[in-house]
Amino acid sequence: MSSNDTANEVDVNRVFIGAGCNRIVNNVSWGASGLVSFGAQNAVAIFCPKTAQILTTLPGHKASVNCTHWLPSTKFAFKAKHLESHYLLSGDTDGVIILWELSLVDKKWRHVLQLPQSHKKGVTCITGIMVSQSEAVFASTSSDGAVHIGEVVFPSIPGGDCKLSCLESLFVGSKAMVALSLAELPGNTDHLVLAMGGLDNKIHLYCGQRTGKFVRACELKGHTDWIRSLDFSLPVCTSGEAISILLVSSSQDKVIRIWKMALRGSSANTQSTCRKEVISLASYIEGPVLVAGSSSYQVSVESLLIGHEDWVYSVQWEPPSTAPSDGVSCQQPSSILSASMDKTMMIWQPEKTTGIWMNVVTVGELSHSALGFYGGHWSPDGRSILAHGYGGAFHLWRNVGVDIDNWQPQKVPSGHFAAVMDISWSRSSDYLLSVSHDQTTRVFASWKNVASLMGENSWHEVARPQVHGHDINCVTIIQGKGNHRFVSGADEKVARVFEAPLSFLKTLNHATFQESSFHEDLQADVQILGANMSALGLSQKPIYVNGKFPFLSDKCASYAATRETADRHGNDGLDTLESVPDAVPAVFTEPPIEDQLAWHTLWPESHKLYGHGNELFSLCCDHEGKLVASSCKAQSTAVAEIWLWEVGSWKAMGRLQSHSLTVTQISFSHDDNLLLSVSRDRQFSVFAIQRTGTGEIDYQLIARQEAHKRIIWSCSWNPFGHEFATGSRDKTVKIWAVENKSSVKQILALPPFNSSVTALSWVGLDRQKNHGFLAVGMESGVIELWSISVNRTNDVSTPAPSTANIIIRFDPFACHVAAVNRMAWKTHEKPKNSRTMQLASCGADNTVRVFQVNV
């Protein structure tokens, strides 16, 4: 979208999206399409397990997404063979539910509709079943105590209208339901059964016709704590006839129960099912009778599964692995997946001889930082299982065994699970560093040696240098020669300096295939393998190369060997916890998984920078890598000063006073002679910076001006000169020029935007014409590219005007869905004929994004 002919020559492609999963139950769904959906703040993110890449984010929700559910889900993949479109339901904390459509032909997404009957409070669960190849019945529940049941008829032609009808609204009282499951009753497919469970420790069963009223049928007692998950099986066959179904339930009482509903008067009460179970310890304990129309069903306890040591948040039946010949019915595999806060997922199956349900597979998360799983999901073919946990991370295992089960961890997308506040490219643009309010610093890079297997741009998280105890607000990478270093600032009064360990340098070498870069880094004589987080501490202590490990091998050094070395050298007066590290630094030859990232990729902290009176808010480094500037949250002139630090010695070189409130962003001009700052006080300041012969820093305020009517959130220098842009909450962007290092004048004002401007980044295209692109990021998540040409003619009588034209507005399905917090162009030198650039961005929607701009 543009008002300029250049737009025809510019296109933007998504290269990478990094995001963590919202930390809530029922947030993830694996569809029959093979894709996984999850909520990332107020976005619905879609990822492909085969490539371990997030494909897109769906904009539309104004609040955090709690639930997603595919229609058809993996359970009904056998009914989806001829579908040209798949559908997705998503619900948020405001009670809004949205229906989305994915066209399988062109892989395009469409916002179909927002359900007219929304909940008054946050949606806690959505479930749905396919009653035919073009019809689905779904139900949703909320903390407002209501359960809505609806039907949707999918269009017969792609892009057609979906027909939505509300079947029933139930009010369950003050103790809300948090788990739902729907099923067609066997032998009576005109009737549906809805199971719901929640805070009253009971399972409530409701029956109703597909077009009629749902009535309460009975309740199942047995659990002693909240019900967290429910799932009906497909009909279980007896002598080729489907006359019973199974319901599995899990609870915070750590127990899983299997309930059987058998059609009364059928052979199901006297004969075994198609699973050929023998009546033994799993004998039925008869419960209530469920009446549905003219049919009645005997409910009984089939089995009790005890094995988890903490709350069981999720249970799910394995989907049918082979499609039936008739495309209508399918045999239910006797296999259940459970996920618990005890950091494990288990697969349960009945023993062939006795019929007793046993735990046959256990997989889990061994990381120190893990706090359990919120949900577990089967792939459509039943060969993979996916978990999501408290740390916002995914964990995927695939059964690679042929004759026996062999479940191995697989690569998955990863990212922050809270707002991402700042990003910074490395000096050679090999990787991107991001910091977040999830209290982590992460490194993302394109892993070139797996690109052929996993797509052209296979970006992955390759390290987690900092795991902190405070929300991290800002970061800057030190430019110039020497080892990789960065400075981060969090909700504390101290800035921290980190230096890359040898394990990261060698891992980066594997990722980028840049031998020369690695040899240059080796010359710095790095003697640190990695880092370890001390118990109850915020500092990350270095793990040094010792006599036993002069260089790292390409495999992880064993913990036992590290312990042996520590014992041989003695404690040397240090505490045992410090001398025997838990972390085992490793060189990775392929992208690391969550277990490895969470603990074994830390960078050691080398310095702390003390001086600020409040929490750090903004950081930047000059282009020569000699100075770092920092600011903190402030409500007075004395606290709002900018500190200058000398790289290397880390001495404070100056304290610049100008603003009266928090300095929101700082930036050095590209020749490092000027320092620009913008503030909540609506002013910008420009300082002249000069290094004296004695090594001291001379600084002088040359301009201060109230530039906008509201807070100035962002600024960016023209790479080719002393012009800069400022963006504000007043929805405007202004272009300014510094004249003779003595004054500043406004030369351009872009037309007002529809939302507050929160991020700016300027990249140069043509030095001779002083022409470049300005990326503008907004509070709404929208990103626009503007072409900026700044005139420098000395002919005052007929000056050529400076111009600004919009080039392109990014696709909403590629943009952020909340405020853009920072943007940065990849500025490393490109081949002369290359007209391809990369723009990185981060936002309050918990995502880090990389775009490719083709000019």
PDB file of N, CA, C and O in Angstrom, residues 7-50:
ATOM      1  N   ALA A   7       6.678   1.768  -4.603  1.00  0.00           N
ATOM      2  CA  ALA A   7       6.068   0.644  -3.904  1.00  0.00           C
ATOM      3  C   ALA A   7       5.993  -0.590  -4.772  1.00  0.00           C
ATOM      4  O   ALA A   7       6.019  -1.714  -4.288  1.00  0.00           O
ATOM      5  N   ASN A   8       5.863  -0.369  -6.082  1.00  0.00           N
ATOM      6  CA  ASN A   8       5.799  -1.509  -6.977  1.00  0.00           C
ATOM      7  C   ASN A   8       7.103  -2.289  -6.979  1.00  0.00           C
ATOM      8  O   ASN A   8       7.136  -3.441  -7.397  1.00  0.00           O
ATOM      9  N   GLU A   9       8.188  -1.657  -6.552  1.00  0.00           N
ATOM     10  CA  GLU A   9       9.488  -2.306  -6.568  1.00  0.00           C
ATOM     11  C   GLU A   9       9.883  -2.854  -5.196  1.00  0.00           C
ATOM     12  O   GLU A   9      10.936  -3.444  -5.056  1.00  0.00           O
ATOM     13  N   VAL A  10       9.053  -2.639  -4.191  1.00  0.00           N
ATOM     14  CA  VAL A  10       9.385  -3.062  -2.835  1.00  0.00           C
ATOM     15  C   VAL A  10       8.387  -4.119  -2.373  1.00  0.00           C
ATOM     16  O   VAL A  10       7.173  -3.930  -2.501  1.00  0.00           O
ATOM     17  N   ASP A  11       8.899  -5.216  -1.882  1.00  0.00           N
ATOM     18  CA  ASP A  11       8.011  -6.182  -1.232  1.00  0.00           C
ATOM     19  C   ASP A  11       8.675  -6.672   0.052  1.00  0.00           C
ATOM     20  O   ASP A  11       9.898  -6.669   0.176  1.00  0.00           O
ATOM     21  N   VAL A  12       7.849  -7.073   0.988  1.00  0.00           N
ATOM     22  CA  VAL A  12       8.311  -7.475   2.316  1.00  0.00           C
ATOM     23  C   VAL A  12       7.885  -8.908   2.571  1.00  0.00           C
ATOM     24  O   VAL A  12       6.721  -9.265   2.366  1.00  0.00           O
ATOM     25  N   ASN A  13       8.822  -9.736   3.008  1.00  0.00           N
ATOM     26  CA  ASN A  13       8.530 -11.130   3.328  1.00  0.00           C
ATOM     27  C   ASN A  13       8.885 -11.418   4.779  1.00  0.00           C
ATOM     28  O   ASN A  13       9.848 -10.863   5.312  1.00  0.00           O
ATOM     29  N   ARG A  14       8.121 -12.307   5.390  1.00  0.00           N
ATOM     30  CA  ARG A  14       8.437 -12.754   6.735  1.00  0.00           C
ATOM     31  C   ARG A  14       9.603 -13.723   6.677  1.00  0.00           C
ATOM     32  O   ARG A  14       9.616 -14.658   5.887  1.00  0.00           O
ATOM     33  N   VAL A  15      10.609 -13.476   7.497  1.00  0.00           N
ATOM     34  CA  VAL A  15      11.758 -14.367   7.593  1.00  0.00           C
ATOM     35  C   VAL A  15      11.666 -15.218   8.857  1.00  0.00           C
ATOM     36  O   VAL A  15      11.914 -16.425   8.826  1.00  0.00           O
ATOM     37  N   PHE A  16      11.262 -14.589   9.959  1.00  0.00           N
ATOM     38  CA  PHE A  16      11.282 -15.291  11.240  1.00  0.00           C
ATOM     39  C   PHE A  16      10.325 -14.644  12.221  1.00  0.00           C
ATOM     40  O   PHE A  16      10.172 -13.417  12.243  1.00  0.00           O
ATOM     41  N   ILE A  17       9.652 -15.493  12.998  1.00  0.00           N
ATOM     42  CA  ILE A  17       8.869 -15.033  14.147  1.00  0.00           C
ATOM     43  C   ILE A  17       9.263 -15.902  15.335  1.00  0.00           C
ATOM     44  O   ILE A  17       9.195 -17.133  15.267  1.00  0.00           O
ATOM     45  N   GLY A  18       9.708 -15.272  16.404  1.00  0.00           N
ATOM     46  CA  GLY A  18      10.013 -15.982  17.638  1.00  0.00           C
ATOM     47  C   GLY A  18       9.018 -15.571  18.708  1.00  0.00           C
ATOM     48  O   GLY A  18       8.825 -14.369  18.940  1.00  0.00           O
ATOM     49  N   ALA A  19       8.367 -16.551  19.341  1.00  0.00           N
ATOM     50  CA  ALA A  19       7.376 -16.231  20.367  1.00  0.00           C
ATOM     51  C   ALA A  19       7.227 -17.400  21.313  1.00  0.00           C
ATOM     52  O   ALA A  19       7.370 -18.566  20.909  1.00  0.00           O
ATOM     53  N   GLY A  20       6.944 -17.095  22.560  1.00  0.00           N
ATOM     54  CA  GLY A  20       6.629 -18.118  23.551  1.00  0.00           C
ATOM     55  C   GLY A  20       5.127 -18.256  23.692  1.00  0.00           C
ATOM     56  O   GLY A  20       4.346 -17.423  23.220  1.00  0.00           O
ATOM     57  N   CYS A  21       4.726 -19.317  24.348  1.00  0.00           N
ATOM     58  CA  CYS A  21       3.314 -19.652  24.510  1.00  0.00           C
ATOM     59  C   CYS A  21       2.772 -19.017  25.789  1.00  0.00           C
ATOM     60  O   CYS A  21       3.454 -19.010  26.812  1.00  0.00           O
ATOM     61  N   ASN A  22       1.565 -18.473  25.717  1.00  0.00           N
ATOM     62  CA  ASN A  22       0.935 -17.968  26.937  1.00  0.00           C
ATOM     63  C   ASN A  22       0.861 -19.075  27.983  1.00  0.00           C
ATOM     64  O   ASN A  22       0.507 -20.214  27.674  1.00  0.00           O
ATOM     65  N   ARG A  23       1.163 -18.722  29.205  1.00  0.00           N
ATOM     66  CA  ARG A  23       1.273 -19.728  30.262  1.00  0.00           C
ATOM     67  C   ARG A  23      -0.101 -19.985  30.879  1.00  0.00           C
ATOM     68  O   ARG A  23      -0.407 -19.502  31.964  1.00  0.00           O
ATOM     69  N   ILE A  24      -0.885 -20.784  30.157  1.00  0.00           N
ATOM     70  CA  ILE A  24      -2.245 -21.075  30.621  1.00  0.00           C
ATOM     71  C   ILE A  24      -2.692 -22.397  30.017  1.00  0.00           C
ATOM     72  O   ILE A  24      -2.256 -22.793  28.937  1.00  0.00           O
ATOM     73  N   VAL A  25      -3.568 -23.093  30.717  1.00  0.00           N
ATOM     74  CA  VAL A  25      -4.099 -24.368  30.249  1.00  0.00           C
ATOM     75  C   VAL A  25      -5.021 -24.129  29.052  1.00  0.00           C
ATOM     76  O   VAL A  25      -5.613 -23.060  28.915  1.00  0.00           O
ATOM     77  N   ASN A  26      -5.136 -25.114  28.160  1.00  0.00           N
ATOM     78  CA  ASN A  26      -6.035 -25.088  26.996  1.00  0.00           C
ATOM     79  C   ASN A  26      -5.632 -24.067  25.941  1.00  0.00           C
ATOM     80  O   ASN A  26      -6.434 -23.727  25.070  1.00  0.00           O
ATOM     81  N   ASN A  27      -4.404 -23.612  26.002  1.00  0.00           N
ATOM     82  CA  ASN A  27      -3.964 -22.572  25.070  1.00  0.00           C
ATOM     83  C   ASN A  27      -3.537 -23.135  23.724  1.00  0.00           C
ATOM     84  O   ASN A  27      -3.517 -22.427  22.726  1.00  0.00           O
ATOM     85  N   VAL A  28      -3.180 -24.415  23.664  1.00  0.00           N
ATOM     86  CA  VAL A  28      -2.566 -25.002  22.469  1.00  0.00           C
ATOM     87  C   VAL A  28      -3.525 -26.005  21.839  1.00  0.00           C
ATOM     88  O   VAL A  28      -4.257 -26.709  22.533  1.00  0.00           O
ATOM     89  N   SER A  29      -3.504 -26.057  20.501  1.00  0.00           N
ATOM     90  CA  SER A  29      -4.308 -27.051  19.785  1.00  0.00           C
ATOM     91  C   SER A  29      -3.538 -27.515  18.557  1.00  0.00           C
ATOM     92  O   SER A  29      -2.929 -26.707  17.850  1.00  0.00           O
ATOM     93  N   TRP A  30      -3.547 -28.838  18.331  1.00  0.00           N
ATOM     94  CA  TRP A  30      -2.877 -29.430  17.154  1.00  0.00           C
ATOM     95  C   TRP A  30      -3.986 -29.889  16.215  1.00  0.00           C
ATOM     96  O   TRP A  30      -4.805 -30.740  16.563  1.00  0.00           O
ATOM     97  N   GLY A  31      -4.007 -29.329  15.013  1.00  0.00           N
ATOM     98  CA  GLY A  31      -5.110 -29.573  14.094  1.00  0.00           C
ATOM     99  C   GLY A  31      -4.855 -30.704  13.120  1.00  0.00           C
ATOM    100  O   GLY A  31      -3.721 -31.175  12.951  1.00  0.00           O
ATOM    101  N   ALA A  32      -5.930 -31.119  12.445  1.00  0.00           N
ATOM    102  CA  ALA A  32      -5.815 -32.152  11.418  1.00  0.00           C
ATOM    103  C   ALA A  32      -4.973 -31.667  10.241  1.00  0.00           C
ATOM    104  O   ALA A  32      -4.477 -32.477   9.444  1.00  0.00           O
ATOM    105  N   SER A  33      -4.790 -30.358  10.137  1.00  0.00           N
ATOM    106  CA  SER A  33      -3.946 -29.792   9.074  1.00  0.00           C
ATOM    107  C   SER A  33      -2.469 -30.061   9.328  1.00  0.00           C
ATOM    108  O   SER A  33      -1.635 -29.833   8.444  1.00  0.00           O
ATOM    109  N   GLY A  34      -2.131 -30.530  10.522  1.00  0.00           N
ATOM    110  CA  GLY A  34      -0.736 -30.738  10.889  1.00  0.00           C
ATOM    111  C   GLY A  34      -0.103 -29.528  11.536  1.00  0.00           C
ATOM    112  O   GLY A  34       1.049 -29.582  11.968  1.00  0.00           O
ATOM    113  N   LEU A  35      -0.846 -28.418  11.633  1.00  0.00           N
ATOM    114  CA  LEU A  35      -0.323 -27.187  12.223  1.00  0.00           C
ATOM    115  C   LEU A  35      -0.771 -27.064  13.676  1.00  0.00           C
ATOM    116  O   LEU A  35      -1.810 -27.595  14.073  1.00  0.00           O
ATOM    117  N   VAL A  36       0.025 -26.333  14.454  1.00  0.00           N
ATOM    118  CA  VAL A  36      -0.258 -26.114  15.868  1.00  0.00           C
ATOM    119  C   VAL A  36      -0.602 -24.641  16.079  1.00  0.00           C
ATOM    120  O   VAL A  36       0.084 -23.754  15.565  1.00  0.00           O
ATOM    121  N   SER A  37      -1.650 -24.394  16.832  1.00  0.00           N
ATOM    122  CA  SER A  37      -2.029 -23.017  17.169  1.00  0.00           C
ATOM    123  C   SER A  37      -1.792 -22.790  18.658  1.00  0.00           C
ATOM    124  O   SER A  37      -1.921 -23.703  19.467  1.00  0.00           O
ATOM    125  N   PHE A  38      -1.451 -21.558  18.997  1.00  0.00           N
ATOM    126  CA  PHE A  38      -1.301 -21.191  20.410  1.00  0.00           C
ATOM    127  C   PHE A  38      -1.434 -19.688  20.559  1.00  0.00           C
ATOM    128  O   PHE A  38      -1.283 -18.930  19.589  1.00  0.00           O
ATOM    129  N   GLY A  39      -1.722 -19.260  21.778  1.00  0.00           N
ATOM    130  CA  GLY A  39      -1.829 -17.835  22.053  1.00  0.00           C
ATOM    131  C   GLY A  39      -0.480 -17.267  22.459  1.00  0.00           C
ATOM    132  O   GLY A  39       0.204 -17.828  23.312  1.00  0.00           O
ATOM    133  N   ALA A  40      -0.097 -16.167  21.830  1.00  0.00           N
ATOM    134  CA  ALA A  40       1.108 -15.423  22.191  1.00  0.00           C
ATOM    135  C   ALA A  40       0.667 -14.000  22.504  1.00  0.00           C
ATOM    136  O   ALA A  40       0.469 -13.202  21.585  1.00  0.00           O
ATOM    137  N   GLN A  41       0.469 -13.720  23.780  1.00  0.00           N
ATOM    138  CA  GLN A  41      -0.148 -12.468  24.237  1.00  0.00           C
ATOM    139  C   GLN A  41      -1.512 -12.346  23.553  1.00  0.00           C
ATOM    140  O   GLN A  41      -2.326 -13.250  23.657  1.00  0.00           O
ATOM    141  N   ASN A  42      -1.794 -11.286  22.783  1.00  0.00           N
ATOM    142  CA  ASN A  42      -3.102 -11.166  22.153  1.00  0.00           C
ATOM    143  C   ASN A  42      -3.092 -11.606  20.692  1.00  0.00           C
ATOM    144  O   ASN A  42      -4.017 -11.298  19.939  1.00  0.00           O
ATOM    145  N   ALA A  43      -2.065 -12.345  20.294  1.00  0.00           N
ATOM    146  CA  ALA A  43      -2.009 -12.917  18.943  1.00  0.00           C
ATOM    147  C   ALA A  43      -2.295 -14.408  18.999  1.00  0.00           C
ATOM    148  O   ALA A  43      -2.026 -15.065  20.004  1.00  0.00           O
ATOM    149  N   VAL A  44      -2.848 -14.926  17.914  1.00  0.00           N
ATOM    150  CA  VAL A  44      -2.943 -16.371  17.729  1.00  0.00           C
ATOM    151  C   VAL A  44      -1.812 -16.757  16.785  1.00  0.00           C
ATOM    152  O   VAL A  44      -1.784 -16.336  15.636  1.00  0.00           O
ATOM    153  N   ALA A  45      -0.855 -17.510  17.285  1.00  0.00           N
ATOM    154  CA  ALA A  45       0.313 -17.891  16.490  1.00  0.00           C
ATOM    155  C   ALA A  45       0.104 -19.291  15.926  1.00  0.00           C
ATOM    156  O   ALA A  45      -0.498 -20.160  16.554  1.00  0.00           O
ATOM    157  N   ILE A  46       0.636 -19.499  14.714  1.00  0.00           N
ATOM    158  CA  ILE A  46       0.520 -20.786  14.033  1.00  0.00           C
ATOM    159  C   ILE A  46       1.930 -21.275  13.723  1.00  0.00           C
ATOM    160  O   ILE A  46       2.726 -20.546  13.100  1.00  0.00           O
ATOM    161  N   PHE A  47       2.254 -22.509  14.137  1.00  0.00           N
ATOM    162  CA  PHE A  47       3.573 -23.025  13.802  1.00  0.00           C
ATOM    163  C   PHE A  47       3.489 -24.405  13.181  1.00  0.00           C
ATOM    164  O   PHE A  47       2.537 -25.162  13.393  1.00  0.00           O
ATOM    165  N   CYS A  48       4.503 -24.711  12.376  1.00  0.00           N
ATOM    166  CA  CYS A  48       4.595 -25.979  11.671  1.00  0.00           C
ATOM    167  C   CYS A  48       5.607 -26.868  12.394  1.00  0.00           C
ATOM    168  O   CYS A  48       6.803 -26.540  12.416  1.00  0.00           O
ATOM    169  N   PRO A  49       5.193 -27.970  12.978  1.00  0.00           N
ATOM    170  CA  PRO A  49       6.140 -28.827  13.702  1.00  0.00           C
ATOM    171  C   PRO A  49       7.232 -29.423  12.813  1.00  0.00           C
ATOM    172  O   PRO A  49       8.324 -29.712  13.292  1.00  0.00           O
ATOM    173  N   LYS A  50       6.947 -29.593  11.519  1.00  0.00           N
ATOM    174  CA  LYS A  50       7.942 -30.202  10.626  1.00  0.00           C
ATOM    175  C   LYS A  50       9.142 -29.295  10.416  1.00  0.00           C
ATOM    176  O   LYS A  50      10.273 -29.757  10.293  1.00  0.00           O
TER     177      LYS A  50
END
